[in-house]
Amino acid sequence: MTTAKKLIISLAAFSAISAAAQEAPRTAYFLDGYSYRHELNPAFAGERNYISIPALANIDLSLFSNVGVNTFLYKTQPGSQYKLTTFMSPTVDANTFLNKLGNNNHINGNFDFTLLSTGFRAFKGFNTITIGVNAGMGVDLPKDFFRFMKLGQTGPDTHYHFDDLRLQASATAEIALGHSHKINDKLNVGAKVKVLLGVGNATAHLKNMDVKFGHDQWQIKADGEVMLSGGSGLYVPTKEEAGKEIKNPGDANLISWGDIDYDKFGLSGFGLGFDLGATYQLLPDLQLSAAINDLGFMNWSNAITGRTGEGTWTFDGFDNIAVDSSQPNYEENKLDEQLDRLWDDLQEVINIHREKNGEGSYTKALHATLRLGAEYKMPFYKNLTGGFLFSSHFAGISSWTEGRFYATVKPVKWFDATVNYGASTYGSSFGWMINFHPKGFNFFIGSDHQFFSVTPQFVPVGHATANINLGFNVTFGS
């Protein structure tokens, strides 16, 4: 398998993510001593001044999905040993596979890494400066797309139609300046401005596709587009430029996905984002809070764009995968080779003709997140609070909404911990965090989502929804 193919398949497996900014886990929303609470709501002031330790400050790795590895990969059982095969294998029952899918199937992944951050009191408030990087990917695939792949022709007049197949990946660097200000004894407000520097972006949107089956070929018509931006080092050749075999003259400008190369780093975009927030002490034991994060835009330059053809094209069908010991080349039919053939077939299904090669630009809105919170001190034990956080992420077809209930204990000044339960678009989840914050340092570790069954590669087997957040920072001041 070529490097480019491995990269694209790995991204799809990792997986809405447009240029998103740094974000702390929602589990930490009510932890007073957590240094990065301002990333959830800029009105939250830090308990103490802090400065980050490079490479240890704040690391967050997240994966959210309503499907899992066991949705697409299956075991075969020849004798006492087994091999892995994909859902395309004729040994995998179609209903077993399709019943695991939703109408829309999402895989969204994100990696946040803080390079440098500091928070300090000045200008009659609490100020933060953060430099970090963010990389993420989102995939949205309709169920009928997999039905078409798995079942193929089921009769003389078989016809498939599906909409909104999307893939998006981006990597950005961020410089953020924030300020939290106390208006009076009850009201705090905060704001943050973020300068975003684009490293790379890939967006693919198949608005609709029609597949009609003929006697020995499939007739395909689609309306879709691709936009890529990676600076001058990104090389996206056509089949003609890559020296590939061209069956029809109109196929010369088809993108040759397996020959994509990236040989020189360079910035390829610029954007601005804003966070706004407030907290209000409604009652002595009840605090309300609200925030809207990532209002803004990202402009990508050096754009490479492509579109599907205006007419129809033919497809000869997906290659059969040998998974039975009686079939030829069984021993050589490793999973890597199966994915390689599947990738080659998908290129023939979705024909993208390159239009622009590094000219022009395109602008995309950031995906904003709204948060509304309430925290109440328990009358029978003041060091225990109950909380609720409503979150809504606006990202088109990849939007999600969540409600999360919290129990947070703060038994001593230097330690607090929380457990919480959330119900969201991706199902229910259990979260937790422990946070040590004595004078001198702040160490935290926690998660919004748990998983209990993994592959040998530590990938969640069920719904691939999991994350981890940890960090270590130096604190000072009273």
Tab-separated table of C-alpha atoms in Angstrom:
chain	number	residue	atom	x	y	z
A	1	MET	CA	0.000	0.000	0.000
A	2	THR	CA	1.427	3.399	-0.933
A	3	THR	CA	2.216	6.068	1.642
A	4	ALA	CA	-0.619	8.286	0.412
A	5	LYS	CA	-3.146	5.464	0.682
A	6	LYS	CA	-1.985	4.592	4.169
A	7	LEU	CA	-2.248	8.246	5.183
A	8	ILE	CA	-5.791	8.657	3.907
A	9	ILE	CA	-7.032	5.364	5.359
A	10	SER	CA	-5.335	6.157	8.687
A	11	LEU	CA	-7.017	9.541	8.793
A	12	ALA	CA	-10.364	7.958	8.068
A	13	ALA	CA	-9.808	5.426	10.835
A	14	PHE	CA	-8.675	8.129	13.283
A	15	SER	CA	-11.337	10.539	12.579
A	16	ALA	CA	-16.578	17.786	12.328
A	17	ILE	CA	-13.983	19.247	12.306
A	18	SER	CA	-13.200	22.495	10.680
A	19	ALA	CA	-10.341	24.548	12.002
A	20	ALA	CA	-11.209	24.061	15.646
A	21	ALA	CA	-9.502	25.824	18.497
A	22	GLN	CA	-8.034	24.553	21.753
A	23	GLU	CA	-10.680	23.130	24.074
A	24	ALA	CA	-10.608	21.569	27.527
A	25	PRO	CA	-12.726	18.489	28.371
A	26	ARG	CA	-16.275	19.245	29.491
A	27	THR	CA	-15.666	17.084	32.579
A	28	ALA	CA	-13.506	19.908	34.016
A	29	TYR	CA	-16.160	22.635	33.745
A	30	PHE	CA	-16.830	22.905	37.512
A	31	LEU	CA	-13.272	22.303	38.819
A	32	ASP	CA	-12.097	25.612	40.319
A	33	GLY	CA	-8.405	24.666	40.483
A	34	TYR	CA	-8.162	23.427	36.894
A	35	SER	CA	-5.770	25.782	35.070
A	36	TYR	CA	-7.428	25.490	31.633
A	37	ARG	CA	-11.002	26.108	32.698
A	38	HIS	CA	-10.893	29.374	30.707
A	39	GLU	CA	-10.907	27.348	27.473
A	40	LEU	CA	-14.474	26.241	28.252
A	41	ASN	CA	-15.674	29.668	29.404
A	42	PRO	CA	-13.416	32.751	29.177
A	43	ALA	CA	-15.185	34.303	32.190
A	44	PHE	CA	-13.616	31.702	34.513
A	45	ALA	CA	-10.635	33.244	36.296
A	46	GLY	CA	-7.751	31.043	37.385
A	47	GLU	CA	-7.336	30.141	41.039
A	48	ARG	CA	-3.629	31.042	40.817
A	49	ASN	CA	-1.202	32.381	38.254
A	50	TYR	CA	0.306	29.581	36.202
A	51	ILE	CA	2.837	28.849	33.501
A	52	SER	CA	2.956	25.686	31.438
A	53	ILE	CA	5.731	23.145	31.144
A	54	PRO	CA	6.394	22.485	27.434
A	55	ALA	CA	5.145	19.095	26.206
A	56	LEU	CA	3.305	18.461	29.503
A	57	ALA	CA	0.954	21.436	29.810
A	58	ASN	CA	-2.355	20.207	28.377
A	59	ILE	CA	-2.871	17.215	26.107
A	60	ASP	CA	-6.297	16.145	24.907
A	61	LEU	CA	-7.018	13.237	22.559
A	62	SER	CA	-10.637	12.558	21.569
A	63	LEU	CA	-12.533	10.162	19.329
A	64	PHE	CA	-16.322	10.295	18.961
A	65	SER	CA	-18.373	7.945	16.816
A	66	ASN	CA	-21.607	6.000	16.588
A	67	VAL	CA	-19.781	3.066	14.932
A	68	GLY	CA	-16.760	1.014	15.943
A	69	VAL	CA	-14.025	-1.266	14.640
A	70	ASN	CA	-16.295	-4.303	15.005
A	71	THR	CA	-18.774	-2.617	12.664
A	72	PHE	CA	-16.380	-2.926	9.714
A	73	LEU	CA	-13.932	-5.738	10.542
A	74	TYR	CA	-14.846	-9.405	11.158
A	75	LYS	CA	-13.069	-12.621	12.032
A	76	THR	CA	-12.873	-15.622	9.753
A	77	GLN	CA	-12.377	-19.049	11.326
A	78	PRO	CA	-10.456	-21.579	9.167
A	79	GLY	CA	-9.635	-24.329	11.628
A	80	SER	CA	-8.099	-23.131	14.874
A	81	GLN	CA	-6.837	-19.781	13.546
A	82	TYR	CA	-8.647	-16.716	12.301
A	83	LYS	CA	-7.937	-13.802	10.008
A	84	LEU	CA	-9.569	-10.411	9.801
A	85	THR	CA	-11.730	-9.485	6.864
A	86	THR	CA	-13.802	-6.431	5.983
A	87	PHE	CA	-17.571	-6.097	5.868
A	88	MET	CA	-17.325	-6.585	2.082
A	89	SER	CA	-16.532	-10.267	2.490
A	90	PRO	CA	-19.279	-12.642	1.242
A	91	THR	CA	-18.865	-14.568	4.508
A	92	VAL	CA	-20.216	-11.541	6.452
A	93	ASP	CA	-24.008	-11.521	6.565
A	94	ALA	CA	-25.406	-8.308	5.043
A	95	ASN	CA	-28.100	-7.845	7.691
A	96	THR	CA	-25.605	-8.397	10.499
A	97	PHE	CA	-23.450	-5.607	9.098
A	98	LEU	CA	-26.185	-3.159	8.090
A	99	ASN	CA	-28.053	-3.479	11.403
A	100	LYS	CA	-24.981	-2.056	13.153
A	101	LEU	CA	-25.227	1.194	11.179
A	102	GLY	CA	-27.264	4.308	11.780
A	103	ASN	CA	-28.870	6.380	9.035
A	104	ASN	CA	-25.856	8.692	9.326
A	105	ASN	CA	-22.566	7.285	10.582
A	106	HIS	CA	-20.086	9.673	12.167
A	107	ILE	CA	-16.432	9.359	13.080
A	108	ASN	CA	-14.933	12.515	14.561
A	109	GLY	CA	-11.476	12.762	16.105
A	110	ASN	CA	-9.475	15.593	17.596
A	111	PHE	CA	-6.004	16.154	19.029
A	112	ASP	CA	-5.195	19.278	21.083
A	113	PHE	CA	-1.683	20.020	22.279
A	114	THR	CA	-0.702	23.139	24.241
A	115	LEU	CA	2.824	24.280	23.441
A	116	LEU	CA	2.916	27.222	25.827
A	117	SER	CA	0.363	28.817	28.123
A	118	THR	CA	0.344	31.257	31.011
A	119	GLY	CA	-2.299	32.880	33.181
A	120	PHE	CA	-1.756	35.888	35.447
A	121	ARG	CA	-3.599	38.643	37.281
A	122	ALA	CA	-3.234	42.120	35.776
A	123	PHE	CA	-5.350	44.892	34.250
A	124	LYS	CA	-7.944	44.402	37.020
A	125	GLY	CA	-8.661	40.841	35.931
A	126	PHE	CA	-7.213	37.449	34.998
A	127	ASN	CA	-5.356	37.158	31.678
A	128	THR	CA	-4.326	34.156	29.615
A	129	ILE	CA	-1.925	33.644	26.706
A	130	THR	CA	-1.949	30.287	24.928
A	131	ILE	CA	-0.052	28.860	21.967
A	132	GLY	CA	-1.168	25.449	20.794
A	133	VAL	CA	-1.887	23.153	17.882
A	134	ASN	CA	-5.036	21.311	16.874
A	135	ALA	CA	-5.564	18.495	14.385
A	136	GLY	CA	-8.830	16.789	13.648
A	137	MET	CA	-10.945	14.890	11.192
A	138	GLY	CA	-14.609	14.174	10.663
A	139	VAL	CA	-16.321	11.599	8.443
A	140	ASP	CA	-20.083	11.385	7.813
A	141	LEU	CA	-21.306	8.430	5.758
A	142	PRO	CA	-24.959	7.590	5.006
A	143	LYS	CA	-26.152	4.031	5.581
A	144	ASP	CA	-27.273	3.649	1.963
A	145	PHE	CA	-23.692	4.152	0.796
A	146	PHE	CA	-22.675	0.998	2.680
A	147	ARG	CA	-25.822	-0.789	1.494
A	148	PHE	CA	-24.724	-0.071	-2.086
A	149	MET	CA	-21.187	-1.323	-1.385
A	150	LYS	CA	-22.325	-4.485	0.378
A	151	LEU	CA	-25.369	-5.613	-1.587
A	152	GLY	CA	-24.633	-4.336	-5.077
A	153	GLN	CA	-27.164	-5.476	-7.643
A	154	THR	CA	-30.169	-7.159	-6.038
A	155	GLY	CA	-32.437	-7.255	-9.091
A	156	PRO	CA	-32.783	-6.165	-12.746
A	157	ASP	CA	-33.800	-2.600	-11.773
A	158	THR	CA	-31.583	-1.974	-8.733
A	159	HIS	CA	-31.169	1.721	-7.963
A	160	TYR	CA	-29.407	3.502	-5.099
A	161	HIS	CA	-29.560	7.158	-4.132
A	162	PHE	CA	-27.860	8.760	-1.137
A	163	ASP	CA	-26.971	12.261	0.029
A	164	ASP	CA	-24.429	14.080	2.181
A	165	LEU	CA	-21.272	11.995	2.237
A	166	ARG	CA	-18.652	14.210	3.890
A	167	LEU	CA	-15.035	14.063	4.918
A	168	GLN	CA	-13.083	16.889	6.479
A	169	ALA	CA	-9.653	17.147	8.068
A	170	SER	CA	-7.678	20.138	9.267
A	171	ALA	CA	-4.595	21.102	11.232
A	172	THR	CA	-4.060	24.566	12.704
A	173	ALA	CA	-1.861	26.450	15.123
A	174	GLU	CA	-3.434	28.912	17.548
A	175	ILE	CA	-2.377	32.004	19.460
A	176	ALA	CA	-5.047	33.049	21.978
A	177	LEU	CA	-5.345	36.058	24.298
A	178	GLY	CA	-8.033	36.028	26.987
A	179	HIS	CA	-9.256	38.302	29.770
A	180	SER	CA	-11.717	37.657	32.609
A	181	HIS	CA	-13.105	40.680	34.451
A	182	LYS	CA	-15.125	40.979	37.649
A	183	ILE	CA	-17.946	43.503	37.164
A	184	ASN	CA	-19.320	43.203	40.711
A	185	ASP	CA	-19.722	40.610	43.456
A	186	LYS	CA	-22.147	38.611	41.322
A	187	LEU	CA	-21.117	39.070	37.686
A	188	ASN	CA	-17.946	38.022	35.871
A	189	VAL	CA	-17.466	38.428	32.119
A	190	GLY	CA	-14.727	37.203	29.813
A	191	ALA	CA	-13.570	37.279	26.221
A	192	LYS	CA	-10.851	35.658	24.171
A	193	VAL	CA	-9.467	36.380	20.705
A	194	LYS	CA	-7.727	33.636	18.746
A	195	VAL	CA	-5.416	33.998	15.771
A	196	LEU	CA	-5.441	30.775	13.742
A	197	LEU	CA	-2.656	29.728	11.377
A	198	GLY	CA	-3.589	27.004	8.918
A	199	VAL	CA	-1.282	24.042	8.334
A	200	GLY	CA	-3.593	22.039	6.091
A	201	ASN	CA	-7.221	21.350	5.235
A	202	ALA	CA	-9.099	18.780	3.192
A	203	THR	CA	-12.842	18.924	2.585
A	204	ALA	CA	-14.874	16.518	0.468
A	205	HIS	CA	-18.648	16.709	0.079
A	206	LEU	CA	-20.669	14.348	-2.068
A	207	LYS	CA	-24.028	16.129	-2.150
A	208	ASN	CA	-25.837	13.253	-3.849
A	209	MET	CA	-25.135	10.109	-5.856
A	210	ASP	CA	-27.269	7.886	-8.094
A	211	VAL	CA	-26.229	4.331	-8.945
A	212	LYS	CA	-28.116	2.283	-11.530
A	213	PHE	CA	-27.171	-1.279	-12.381
A	214	GLY	CA	-26.866	-2.468	-15.947
A	215	HIS	CA	-26.218	-5.960	-17.277
A	216	ASP	CA	-22.476	-6.007	-16.565
A	217	GLN	CA	-21.637	-2.444	-15.430
A	218	TRP	CA	-22.908	0.086	-12.917
A	219	GLN	CA	-23.921	3.544	-14.120
A	220	ILE	CA	-22.999	6.302	-11.649
A	221	LYS	CA	-23.914	9.980	-11.537
A	222	ALA	CA	-22.935	12.268	-8.678
A	223	ASP	CA	-22.631	15.872	-7.599
A	224	GLY	CA	-19.659	16.470	-5.350
A	225	GLU	CA	-16.618	18.615	-4.728
A	226	VAL	CA	-13.209	18.465	-3.079
A	227	MET	CA	-11.157	21.349	-1.661
A	228	LEU	CA	-7.572	20.854	-0.504
A	229	SER	CA	-5.072	23.295	0.967
A	230	GLY	CA	-1.598	22.425	2.201
A	231	GLY	CA	0.678	25.185	0.980
A	232	SER	CA	3.107	24.955	-1.919
A	233	GLY	CA	4.411	21.592	-0.709
A	234	LEU	CA	1.174	19.740	-1.485
A	235	TYR	CA	1.246	17.894	-4.841
A	236	VAL	CA	-2.070	16.543	-6.147
A	237	PRO	CA	-1.493	15.144	-9.658
A	238	THR	CA	-3.996	14.058	-12.250
A	239	LYS	CA	-3.862	10.565	-13.729
A	240	GLU	CA	-2.209	11.995	-16.830
A	241	GLU	CA	0.484	13.753	-14.773
A	242	ALA	CA	1.063	10.588	-12.737
A	243	GLY	CA	1.464	8.473	-15.864
A	244	LYS	CA	-1.537	6.266	-15.126
A	245	GLU	CA	-3.429	4.250	-17.697
A	246	ILE	CA	-6.275	6.349	-19.103
A	247	LYS	CA	-9.224	4.408	-20.475
A	248	ASN	CA	-11.149	7.430	-21.767
A	249	PRO	CA	-9.837	10.866	-22.834
A	250	GLY	CA	-12.131	12.515	-20.291
A	251	ASP	CA	-10.329	10.690	-17.467
A	252	ALA	CA	-6.999	12.466	-18.004
A	253	ASN	CA	-7.694	15.115	-15.362
A	254	LEU	CA	-9.025	12.700	-12.721
A	255	ILE	CA	-7.159	13.124	-9.431
A	256	SER	CA	-4.687	10.299	-8.851
A	257	TRP	CA	-5.202	9.888	-5.108
A	258	GLY	CA	-2.482	7.288	-4.654
A	259	ASP	CA	0.170	9.687	-5.977
A	260	ILE	CA	-0.545	12.634	-3.682
A	261	ASP	CA	2.679	13.893	-2.096
A	262	TYR	CA	3.625	16.468	0.529
A	263	ASP	CA	7.300	17.485	0.531
A	264	LYS	CA	7.522	20.962	2.073
A	265	PHE	CA	5.913	22.461	5.147
A	266	GLY	CA	4.208	25.819	4.784
A	267	LEU	CA	1.293	27.752	6.239
A	268	SER	CA	-1.786	27.657	4.062
A	269	GLY	CA	-4.449	29.609	5.929
A	270	PHE	CA	-5.352	32.353	8.357
A	271	GLY	CA	-8.348	32.812	10.628
A	272	LEU	CA	-9.828	34.615	13.609
A	273	GLY	CA	-11.985	33.238	16.396
A	274	PHE	CA	-13.682	34.688	19.452
A	275	ASP	CA	-14.944	33.262	22.762
A	276	LEU	CA	-17.437	35.121	24.957
A	277	GLY	CA	-18.603	34.117	28.423
A	278	ALA	CA	-20.186	35.173	31.701
A	279	THR	CA	-20.887	33.825	35.183
A	280	TYR	CA	-23.580	35.091	37.563
A	281	GLN	CA	-24.025	34.298	41.258
A	282	LEU	CA	-27.817	34.130	41.319
A	283	LEU	CA	-27.995	32.882	44.945
A	284	PRO	CA	-25.286	32.436	47.585
A	285	ASP	CA	-25.110	28.729	46.700
A	286	LEU	CA	-26.132	28.847	43.023
A	287	GLN	CA	-23.930	30.053	40.154
A	288	LEU	CA	-25.092	30.252	36.525
A	289	SER	CA	-22.743	30.447	33.552
A	290	ALA	CA	-22.883	30.743	29.773
A	291	ALA	CA	-20.343	30.787	26.952
A	292	ILE	CA	-20.145	30.733	23.177
A	293	ASN	CA	-16.825	29.530	21.761
A	294	ASP	CA	-15.253	29.685	18.299
A	295	LEU	CA	-17.202	32.428	16.593
A	296	GLY	CA	-15.149	33.215	13.519
A	297	PHE	CA	-13.745	32.015	10.232
A	298	MET	CA	-10.799	30.310	8.560
A	299	ASN	CA	-9.519	31.269	5.109
A	300	TRP	CA	-7.497	28.657	3.216
A	301	SER	CA	-5.166	29.645	0.370
A	302	ASN	CA	-3.236	27.713	-2.324
A	303	ALA	CA	-6.474	25.876	-2.981
A	304	ILE	CA	-6.637	22.691	-5.044
A	305	THR	CA	-10.224	21.998	-6.058
A	306	GLY	CA	-12.029	19.258	-7.923
A	307	ARG	CA	-15.545	18.235	-8.902
A	308	THR	CA	-17.349	15.138	-10.075
A	309	GLY	CA	-18.030	14.869	-13.794
A	310	GLU	CA	-21.227	16.304	-15.233
A	311	GLY	CA	-22.269	13.103	-16.978
A	312	THR	CA	-22.334	9.454	-15.909
A	313	TRP	CA	-19.500	6.992	-15.628
A	314	THR	CA	-19.271	3.224	-15.327
A	315	PHE	CA	-17.934	0.979	-12.580
A	316	ASP	CA	-17.198	-2.726	-12.940
A	317	GLY	CA	-17.875	-3.615	-9.308
A	318	PHE	CA	-15.960	-4.229	-6.108
A	319	ASP	CA	-13.300	-6.934	-6.150
A	320	ASN	CA	-14.170	-10.121	-4.306
A	321	ILE	CA	-12.130	-10.696	-1.173
A	322	ALA	CA	-10.759	-14.208	-0.649
A	323	VAL	CA	-11.603	-15.261	2.892
A	324	ASP	CA	-12.289	-18.960	2.441
A	325	SER	CA	-9.405	-21.444	2.391
A	326	SER	CA	-10.739	-22.962	-0.839
A	327	GLN	CA	-10.333	-19.659	-2.695
A	328	PRO	CA	-7.100	-18.843	-4.562
A	329	ASN	CA	-4.481	-16.611	-2.928
A	330	TYR	CA	-6.090	-17.090	0.464
A	331	GLU	CA	-2.844	-17.101	2.435
A	332	GLU	CA	-1.651	-13.847	0.818
A	333	ASN	CA	-4.965	-12.075	1.380
A	334	LYS	CA	-4.015	-9.995	4.392
A	335	LEU	CA	-6.208	-7.216	5.734
A	336	ASP	CA	-3.793	-4.583	4.425
A	337	GLU	CA	-4.216	-5.942	0.893
A	338	GLN	CA	-8.005	-6.054	1.274
A	339	LEU	CA	-8.062	-2.376	2.261
A	340	ASP	CA	-5.738	-1.582	-0.634
A	341	ARG	CA	-8.136	-3.116	-3.167
A	342	LEU	CA	-11.136	-1.509	-1.493
A	343	TRP	CA	-9.439	1.899	-1.735
A	344	ASP	CA	-8.701	1.354	-5.444
A	345	ASP	CA	-12.352	0.477	-6.052
A	346	LEU	CA	-13.619	3.553	-4.203
A	347	GLN	CA	-11.510	5.776	-6.467
A	348	GLU	CA	-13.373	4.377	-9.436
A	349	VAL	CA	-16.746	4.904	-7.749
A	350	ILE	CA	-16.169	8.592	-6.979
A	351	ASN	CA	-14.507	10.286	-9.966
A	352	ILE	CA	-13.075	13.686	-9.037
A	353	HIS	CA	-11.735	15.882	-11.848
A	354	ARG	CA	-9.151	18.441	-10.758
A	355	GLU	CA	-10.188	22.024	-11.609
A	356	LYS	CA	-7.774	24.389	-9.835
A	357	ASN	CA	-4.217	23.513	-8.909
A	358	GLY	CA	-3.084	25.839	-6.131
A	359	GLU	CA	-4.980	28.908	-7.319
A	360	GLY	CA	-7.502	30.895	-5.323
A	361	SER	CA	-8.800	30.353	-1.794
A	362	TYR	CA	-11.911	29.391	0.156
A	363	THR	CA	-13.336	30.459	3.505
A	364	LYS	CA	-15.077	28.299	6.097
A	365	ALA	CA	-16.837	29.239	9.310
A	366	LEU	CA	-15.498	27.857	12.565
A	367	HIS	CA	-17.729	25.365	14.326
A	368	ALA	CA	-19.110	27.219	17.333
A	369	THR	CA	-20.094	25.634	20.658
A	370	LEU	CA	-22.717	26.959	23.090
A	371	ARG	CA	-22.509	26.093	26.808
A	372	LEU	CA	-25.008	26.781	29.595
A	373	GLY	CA	-24.116	25.712	33.129
A	374	ALA	CA	-25.464	25.745	36.674
A	375	GLU	CA	-23.657	24.718	39.886
A	376	TYR	CA	-25.267	24.377	43.335
A	377	LYS	CA	-23.516	23.916	46.697
A	378	MET	CA	-25.173	21.206	48.711
A	379	PRO	CA	-26.635	22.535	51.996
A	380	PHE	CA	-25.659	19.413	53.954
A	381	TYR	CA	-21.974	19.567	52.830
A	382	LYS	CA	-20.584	22.784	51.350
A	383	ASN	CA	-17.606	21.018	49.767
A	384	LEU	CA	-19.929	19.009	47.506
A	385	THR	CA	-21.634	20.588	44.517
A	386	GLY	CA	-24.100	19.354	41.963
A	387	GLY	CA	-23.964	20.740	38.450
A	388	PHE	CA	-25.508	20.564	35.021
A	389	LEU	CA	-23.929	21.582	31.695
A	390	PHE	CA	-25.772	21.849	28.389
A	391	SER	CA	-23.503	21.870	25.322
A	392	SER	CA	-24.429	22.257	21.659
A	393	HIS	CA	-21.856	22.096	18.860
A	394	PHE	CA	-22.840	23.644	15.515
A	395	ALA	CA	-21.162	21.779	12.654
A	396	GLY	CA	-23.789	21.021	10.030
A	397	ILE	CA	-24.439	17.317	9.668
A	398	SER	CA	-21.790	16.651	12.349
A	399	SER	CA	-23.515	18.802	14.977
A	400	TRP	CA	-24.087	17.321	18.410
A	401	THR	CA	-25.913	18.188	21.626
A	402	GLU	CA	-25.182	16.973	25.141
A	403	GLY	CA	-26.571	17.287	28.662
A	404	ARG	CA	-24.192	16.349	31.504
A	405	PHE	CA	-24.852	15.994	35.270
A	406	TYR	CA	-21.998	16.474	37.755
A	407	ALA	CA	-21.087	15.639	41.335
A	408	THR	CA	-17.944	17.544	42.338
A	409	VAL	CA	-16.185	17.239	45.685
A	410	LYS	CA	-13.696	19.820	46.983
A	411	PRO	CA	-12.669	18.446	50.424
A	412	VAL	CA	-9.462	20.512	50.764
A	413	LYS	CA	-8.085	23.632	49.122
A	414	TRP	CA	-5.515	21.738	47.041
A	415	PHE	CA	-7.624	18.870	45.655
A	416	ASP	CA	-10.930	18.405	43.887
A	417	ALA	CA	-12.505	15.661	41.808
A	418	THR	CA	-15.606	15.134	39.740
A	419	VAL	CA	-17.712	12.328	38.340
A	420	ASN	CA	-20.384	13.011	35.762
A	421	TYR	CA	-22.842	11.377	33.415
A	422	GLY	CA	-23.766	12.695	29.980
A	423	ALA	CA	-26.331	11.859	27.311
A	424	SER	CA	-25.631	13.128	23.807
A	425	THR	CA	-25.946	12.553	20.081
A	426	TYR	CA	-23.243	9.889	20.465
A	427	GLY	CA	-25.033	8.088	23.282
A	428	SER	CA	-24.432	8.106	27.024
A	429	SER	CA	-21.058	8.413	28.706
A	430	PHE	CA	-19.404	8.454	32.122
A	431	GLY	CA	-16.785	11.113	32.867
A	432	TRP	CA	-14.302	11.741	35.665
A	433	MET	CA	-11.337	13.917	36.593
A	434	ILE	CA	-8.962	14.270	39.533
A	435	ASN	CA	-7.220	17.608	39.972
A	436	PHE	CA	-4.308	18.399	42.308
A	437	HIS	CA	-3.642	22.120	42.712
A	438	PRO	CA	-1.537	22.978	45.765
A	439	LYS	CA	0.632	26.080	45.672
A	440	GLY	CA	3.415	25.274	43.232
A	441	PHE	CA	1.811	22.976	40.665
A	442	ASN	CA	-1.388	21.766	39.034
A	443	PHE	CA	-1.677	18.165	37.833
A	444	PHE	CA	-4.870	16.793	36.311
A	445	ILE	CA	-6.053	13.710	34.489
A	446	GLY	CA	-9.539	12.769	33.376
A	447	SER	CA	-11.902	11.806	30.625
A	448	ASP	CA	-15.339	12.672	29.250
A	449	HIS	CA	-15.933	9.194	27.796
A	450	GLN	CA	-14.910	5.699	28.856
A	451	PHE	CA	-14.407	2.518	26.869
A	452	PHE	CA	-14.082	-1.013	28.200
A	453	SER	CA	-13.308	-3.196	25.152
A	454	VAL	CA	-10.358	-2.530	22.835
A	455	THR	CA	-8.379	-4.160	20.036
A	456	PRO	CA	-4.708	-5.166	20.545
A	457	GLN	CA	-3.923	-1.724	19.041
A	458	PHE	CA	-5.967	-0.108	21.866
A	459	VAL	CA	-8.770	1.037	19.544
A	460	PRO	CA	-12.303	0.924	21.050
A	461	VAL	CA	-14.262	-2.065	19.736
A	462	GLY	CA	-17.794	-0.795	20.312
A	463	HIS	CA	-18.857	2.741	19.539
A	464	ALA	CA	-15.493	4.454	19.137
A	465	THR	CA	-16.110	7.181	21.701
A	466	ALA	CA	-13.297	7.931	24.102
A	467	ASN	CA	-10.965	10.690	25.214
A	468	ILE	CA	-8.205	11.462	27.672
A	469	ASN	CA	-6.972	14.785	29.043
A	470	LEU	CA	-3.914	15.325	31.233
A	471	GLY	CA	-1.380	17.998	32.048
A	472	PHE	CA	1.148	19.421	34.490
A	473	ASN	CA	1.690	23.157	35.097
A	474	VAL	CA	3.592	25.362	37.539
A	475	THR	CA	1.421	27.667	39.660
A	476	PHE	CA	2.400	30.686	41.752
A	477	GLY	CA	0.811	33.567	43.633
A	478	SER	CA	-1.985	33.551	46.179
